[in-house]
Short mmCIF file of C-alpha atoms and ligand atoms in Angstrom, two decimals:
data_model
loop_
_atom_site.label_atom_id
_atom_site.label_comp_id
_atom_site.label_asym_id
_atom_site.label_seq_id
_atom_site.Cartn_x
_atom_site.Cartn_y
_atom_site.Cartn_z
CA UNK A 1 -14.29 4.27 16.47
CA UNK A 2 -15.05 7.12 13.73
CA UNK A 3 -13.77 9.68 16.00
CA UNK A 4 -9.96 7.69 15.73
CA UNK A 5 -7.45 9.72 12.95
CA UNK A 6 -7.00 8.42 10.05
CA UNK A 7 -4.08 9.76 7.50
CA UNK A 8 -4.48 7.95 4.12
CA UNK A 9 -1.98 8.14 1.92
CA UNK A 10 -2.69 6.72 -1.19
CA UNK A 11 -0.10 6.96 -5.05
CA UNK A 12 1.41 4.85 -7.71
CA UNK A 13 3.78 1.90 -7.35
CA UNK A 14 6.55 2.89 -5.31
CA UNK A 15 6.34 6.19 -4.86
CA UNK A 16 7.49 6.32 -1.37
CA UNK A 17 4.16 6.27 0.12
CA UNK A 18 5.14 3.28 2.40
CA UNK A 19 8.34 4.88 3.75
CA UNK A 20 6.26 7.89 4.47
CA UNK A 21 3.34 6.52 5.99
CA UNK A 22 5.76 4.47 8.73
CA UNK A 23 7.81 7.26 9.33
CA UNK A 24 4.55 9.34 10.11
CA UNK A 25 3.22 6.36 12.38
CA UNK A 26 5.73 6.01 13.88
CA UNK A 27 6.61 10.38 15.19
CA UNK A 28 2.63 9.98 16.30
CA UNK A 29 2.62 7.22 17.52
CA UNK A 30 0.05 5.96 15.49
CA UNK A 31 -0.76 2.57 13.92
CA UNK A 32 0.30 1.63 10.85
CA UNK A 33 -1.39 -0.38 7.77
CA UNK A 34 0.20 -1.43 4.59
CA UNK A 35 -2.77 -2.42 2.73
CA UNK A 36 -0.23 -3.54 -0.56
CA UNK A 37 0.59 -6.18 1.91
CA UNK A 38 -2.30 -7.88 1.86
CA UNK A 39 -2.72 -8.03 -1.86
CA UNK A 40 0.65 -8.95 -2.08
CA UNK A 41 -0.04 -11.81 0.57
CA UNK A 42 -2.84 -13.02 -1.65
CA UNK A 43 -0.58 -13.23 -4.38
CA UNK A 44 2.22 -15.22 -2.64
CA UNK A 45 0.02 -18.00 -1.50
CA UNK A 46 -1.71 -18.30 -4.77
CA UNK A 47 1.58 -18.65 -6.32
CA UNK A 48 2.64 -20.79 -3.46
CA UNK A 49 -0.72 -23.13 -3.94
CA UNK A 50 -0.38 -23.00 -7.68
CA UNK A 51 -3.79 -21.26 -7.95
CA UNK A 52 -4.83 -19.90 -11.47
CA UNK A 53 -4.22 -16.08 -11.15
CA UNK A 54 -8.17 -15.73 -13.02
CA UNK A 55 -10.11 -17.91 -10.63
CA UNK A 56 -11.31 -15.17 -8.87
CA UNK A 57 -13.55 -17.38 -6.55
CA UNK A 58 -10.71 -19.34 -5.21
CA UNK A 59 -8.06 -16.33 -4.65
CA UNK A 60 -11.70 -14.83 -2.48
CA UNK A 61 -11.31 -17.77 -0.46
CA UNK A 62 -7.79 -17.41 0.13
CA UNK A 63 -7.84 -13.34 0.46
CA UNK A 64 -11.06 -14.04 2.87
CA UNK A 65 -8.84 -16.89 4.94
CA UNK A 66 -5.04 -15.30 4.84
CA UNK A 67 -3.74 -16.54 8.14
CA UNK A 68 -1.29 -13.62 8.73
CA UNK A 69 -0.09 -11.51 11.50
CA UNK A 70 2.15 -8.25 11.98
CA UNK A 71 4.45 -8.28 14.44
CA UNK A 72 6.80 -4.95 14.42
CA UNK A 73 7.90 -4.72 10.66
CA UNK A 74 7.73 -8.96 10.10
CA UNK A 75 4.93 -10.55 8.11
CA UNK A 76 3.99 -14.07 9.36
CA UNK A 77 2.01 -16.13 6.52
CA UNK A 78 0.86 -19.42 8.12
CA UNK A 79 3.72 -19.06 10.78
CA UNK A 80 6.44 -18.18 8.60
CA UNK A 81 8.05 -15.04 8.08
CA UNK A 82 7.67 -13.99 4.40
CA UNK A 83 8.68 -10.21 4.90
CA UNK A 84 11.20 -10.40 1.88
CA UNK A 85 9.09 -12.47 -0.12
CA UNK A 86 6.30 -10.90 -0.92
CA UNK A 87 8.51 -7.63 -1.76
CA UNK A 88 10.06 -9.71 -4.83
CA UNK A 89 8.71 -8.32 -8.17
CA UNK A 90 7.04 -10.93 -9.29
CA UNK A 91 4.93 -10.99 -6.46
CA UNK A 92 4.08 -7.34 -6.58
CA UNK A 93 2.99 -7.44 -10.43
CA UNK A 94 0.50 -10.34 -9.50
CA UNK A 95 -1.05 -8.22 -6.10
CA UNK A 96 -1.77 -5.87 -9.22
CA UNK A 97 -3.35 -8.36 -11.11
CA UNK A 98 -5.42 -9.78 -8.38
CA UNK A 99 -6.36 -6.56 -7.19
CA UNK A 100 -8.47 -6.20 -10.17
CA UNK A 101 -11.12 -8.55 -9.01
CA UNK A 102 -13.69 -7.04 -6.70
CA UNK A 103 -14.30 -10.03 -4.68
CA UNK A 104 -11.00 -10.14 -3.48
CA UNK A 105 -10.84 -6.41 -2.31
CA UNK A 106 -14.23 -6.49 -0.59
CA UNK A 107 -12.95 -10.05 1.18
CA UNK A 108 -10.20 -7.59 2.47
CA UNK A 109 -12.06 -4.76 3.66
CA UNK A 110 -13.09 -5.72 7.41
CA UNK A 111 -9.24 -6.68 7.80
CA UNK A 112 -7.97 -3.49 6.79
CA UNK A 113 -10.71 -1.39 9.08
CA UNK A 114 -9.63 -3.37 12.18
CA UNK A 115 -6.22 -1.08 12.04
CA UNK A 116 -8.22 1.69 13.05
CA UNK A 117 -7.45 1.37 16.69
CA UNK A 118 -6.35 4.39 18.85
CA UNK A 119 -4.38 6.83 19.37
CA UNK A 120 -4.73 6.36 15.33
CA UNK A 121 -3.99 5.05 12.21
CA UNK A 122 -0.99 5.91 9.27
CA UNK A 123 -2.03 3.81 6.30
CA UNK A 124 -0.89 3.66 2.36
CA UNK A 125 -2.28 2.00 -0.67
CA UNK A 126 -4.57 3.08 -3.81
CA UNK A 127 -8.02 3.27 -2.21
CA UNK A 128 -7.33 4.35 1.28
CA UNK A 129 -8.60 7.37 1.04
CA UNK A 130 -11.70 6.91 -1.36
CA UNK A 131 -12.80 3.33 -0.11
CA UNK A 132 -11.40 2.00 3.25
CA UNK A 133 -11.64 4.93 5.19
CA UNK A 134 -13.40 7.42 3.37
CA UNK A 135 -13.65 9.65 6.33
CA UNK A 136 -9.86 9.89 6.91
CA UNK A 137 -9.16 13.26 8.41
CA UNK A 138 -6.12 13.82 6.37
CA UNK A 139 -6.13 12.72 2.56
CA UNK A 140 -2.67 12.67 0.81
CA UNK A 141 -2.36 11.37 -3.11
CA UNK A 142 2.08 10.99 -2.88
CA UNK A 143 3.99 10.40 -6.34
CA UNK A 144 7.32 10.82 -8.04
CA UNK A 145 8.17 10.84 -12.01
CA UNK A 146 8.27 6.94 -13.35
CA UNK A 147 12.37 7.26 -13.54
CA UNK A 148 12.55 8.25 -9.98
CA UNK A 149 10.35 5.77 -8.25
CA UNK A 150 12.25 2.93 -10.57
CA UNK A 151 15.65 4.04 -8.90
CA UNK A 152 13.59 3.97 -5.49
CA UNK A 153 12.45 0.63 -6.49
CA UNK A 154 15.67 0.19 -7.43
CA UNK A 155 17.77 0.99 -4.24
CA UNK A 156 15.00 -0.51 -1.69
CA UNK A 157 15.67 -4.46 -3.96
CA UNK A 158 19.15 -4.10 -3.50
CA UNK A 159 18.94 -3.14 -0.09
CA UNK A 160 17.13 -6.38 0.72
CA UNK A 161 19.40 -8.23 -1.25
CA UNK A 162 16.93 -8.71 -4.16
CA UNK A 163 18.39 -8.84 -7.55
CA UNK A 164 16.48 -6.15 -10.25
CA UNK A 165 17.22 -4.47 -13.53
CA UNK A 166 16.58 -0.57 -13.91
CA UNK A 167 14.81 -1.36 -17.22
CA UNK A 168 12.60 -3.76 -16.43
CA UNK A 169 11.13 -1.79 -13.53
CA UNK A 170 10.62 1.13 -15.16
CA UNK A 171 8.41 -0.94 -17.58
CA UNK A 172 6.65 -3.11 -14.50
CA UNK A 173 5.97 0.52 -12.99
CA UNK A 174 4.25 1.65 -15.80
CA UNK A 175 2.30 -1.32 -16.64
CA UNK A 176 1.33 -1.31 -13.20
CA UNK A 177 0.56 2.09 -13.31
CA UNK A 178 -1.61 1.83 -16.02
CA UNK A 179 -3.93 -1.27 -14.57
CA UNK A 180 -4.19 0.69 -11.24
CA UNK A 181 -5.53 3.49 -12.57
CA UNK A 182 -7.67 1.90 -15.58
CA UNK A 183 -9.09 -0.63 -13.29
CA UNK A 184 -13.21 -0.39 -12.74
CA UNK A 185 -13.44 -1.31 -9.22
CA UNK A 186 -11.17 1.18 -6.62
CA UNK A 187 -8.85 2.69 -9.05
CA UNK A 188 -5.99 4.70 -7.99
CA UNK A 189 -7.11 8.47 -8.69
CA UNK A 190 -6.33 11.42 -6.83
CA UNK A 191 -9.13 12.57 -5.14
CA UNK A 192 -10.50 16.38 -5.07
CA UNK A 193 -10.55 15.48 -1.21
CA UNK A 194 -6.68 14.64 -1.43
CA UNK A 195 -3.61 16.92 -0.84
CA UNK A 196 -1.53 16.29 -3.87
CA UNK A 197 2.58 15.91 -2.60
CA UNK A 198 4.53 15.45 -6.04
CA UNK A 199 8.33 14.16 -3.73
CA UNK A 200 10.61 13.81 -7.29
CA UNK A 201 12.82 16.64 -5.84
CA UNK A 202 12.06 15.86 -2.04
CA UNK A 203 13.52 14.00 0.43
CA UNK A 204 12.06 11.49 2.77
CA UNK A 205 12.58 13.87 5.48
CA UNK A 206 11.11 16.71 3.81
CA UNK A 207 8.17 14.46 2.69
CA UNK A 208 7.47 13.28 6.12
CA UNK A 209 8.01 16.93 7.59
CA UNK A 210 5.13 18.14 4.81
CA UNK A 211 2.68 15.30 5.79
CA UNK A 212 2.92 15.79 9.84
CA UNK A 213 2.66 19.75 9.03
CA UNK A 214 -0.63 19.49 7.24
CA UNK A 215 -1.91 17.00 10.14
CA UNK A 216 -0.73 19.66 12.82
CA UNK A 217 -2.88 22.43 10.45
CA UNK A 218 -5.85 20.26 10.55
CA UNK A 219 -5.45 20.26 14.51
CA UNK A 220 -4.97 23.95 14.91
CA UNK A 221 -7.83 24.72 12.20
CA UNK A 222 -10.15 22.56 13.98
CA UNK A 223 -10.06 23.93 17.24
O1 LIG B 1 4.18 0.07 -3.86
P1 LIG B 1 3.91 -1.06 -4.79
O2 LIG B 1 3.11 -0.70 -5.97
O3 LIG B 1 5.08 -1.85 -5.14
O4 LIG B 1 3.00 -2.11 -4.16
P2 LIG B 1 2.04 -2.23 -2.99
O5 LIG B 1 1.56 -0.93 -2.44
O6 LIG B 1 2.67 -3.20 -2.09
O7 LIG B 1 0.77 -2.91 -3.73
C1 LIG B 1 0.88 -4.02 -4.60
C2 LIG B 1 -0.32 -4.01 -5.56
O8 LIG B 1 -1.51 -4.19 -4.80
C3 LIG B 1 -0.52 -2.69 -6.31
O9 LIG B 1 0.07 -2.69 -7.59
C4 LIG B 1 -2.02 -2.53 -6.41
O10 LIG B 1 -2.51 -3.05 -7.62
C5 LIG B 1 -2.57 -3.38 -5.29
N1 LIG B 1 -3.13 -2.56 -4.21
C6 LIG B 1 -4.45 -2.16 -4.33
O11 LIG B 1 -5.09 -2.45 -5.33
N2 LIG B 1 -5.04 -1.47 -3.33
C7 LIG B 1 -4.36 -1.12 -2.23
N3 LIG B 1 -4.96 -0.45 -1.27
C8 LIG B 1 -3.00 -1.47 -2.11
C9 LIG B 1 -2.41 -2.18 -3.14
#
């Protein structure tokens, strides 16, 4: 099990680092985890159950119990496909809020581990790389300015037909910003273990190329 790859790539709210981490799962043919998923999972069927955002015991149960499964890039909650809802913005700023509670991120744990399967696993979140799989063999901490990750944010809502405003997601990114990083339990930090890749003036191809040249490094350096 410990001997499978991991490459974490962990940064701020949408940076990019989910792009990235498919592309890179998919030229290794690795597996691939999108741990915001599951927080953003919780959120939608608390919302969808009309559960109090603070009653941390009850969104436990739920994040403990989240009958989901992954099939290609479609998310099935209770059956139905909800791959478009949980990317509305509403949904994402409440994944931030319940991610604050550490009952809900320890209910997640085992579920995110199980991705480790071979030939290996691509995964992206906040605490990938300090507390899911500290032992990743490739750390990566990916982020952009605020005003470019708000036009990425931006462009992908639009894409999915999602209505937005450029001003208000600047300000959602940088409240979120802000909780994930001031939070006590798992906050979003680079870590002296993790390569830093700043991608403001990068492409996604160029960020992708960076990422699978410091995994082919690690190969050649550990032989
Ligand atoms: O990329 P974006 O910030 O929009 O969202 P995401 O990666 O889908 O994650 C949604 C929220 O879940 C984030 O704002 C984090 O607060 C939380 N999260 C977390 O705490 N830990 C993770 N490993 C992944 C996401």
């Amino acid at each position: 099990m410990y001997n499978i790859p991991v490459i974490a790539i962990d940064g701020p709210s949408a940076s990019g680092k989910g792009t990235i981490a498919q592309l890179v799962a998919k030229k290794l043919g690795f597996h691939y985890l999108d741990s915001g998923a599951l927080y953003r999972l919780v959120a939608l069927q608390s919302m969808r159950s009309g559960t109090d955002f603070t009653d941390e015991i009850m969104l436990t149960k739920i994040a403990r119990n989240l009958d989901v499964f992954f099939k290609g890039d479609k998310i099935f909650l209770t059956g139905r496909d909800v791959s478009d809802a949980i990317r509305e913005e509403q949904c994402g700023i409440r994944a931030s809020e319940i991610a604050t509670y550490p009952s809900v991120r320890i209910a997640l744990i085992t579920r995110q581990r199980a991705f480790r399967q071979p030939p290996g696993l691509a995964t992206d979140g906040r605490d990938m790389g300090s507390v899911i799989f500290p032992d990743a063999i490739l750390k990566i901490f990916l982020t952009a300015s605020a005003e470019v990750r708000a036009q990425r944010r931006y462009n992908q809502l639009m894409e999915k037909g999602i209505s937005a405003n450029m001003a208000a997601l600047l300000q959602d990114i940088q409240t979120r910003d802000a909780r994930d990083s001031n939070r006590s339990v798992a906050p979003l930090q680079h870590g002296k273990d993790a390569k830093i890749l700043e991608t403001t003036d990068l492409s996604i191809a160029e960020a992708m190329n960076t990422v699978l040249q410091w995994y082919a490094e690690i190969g050649t350096n550990s032989v």
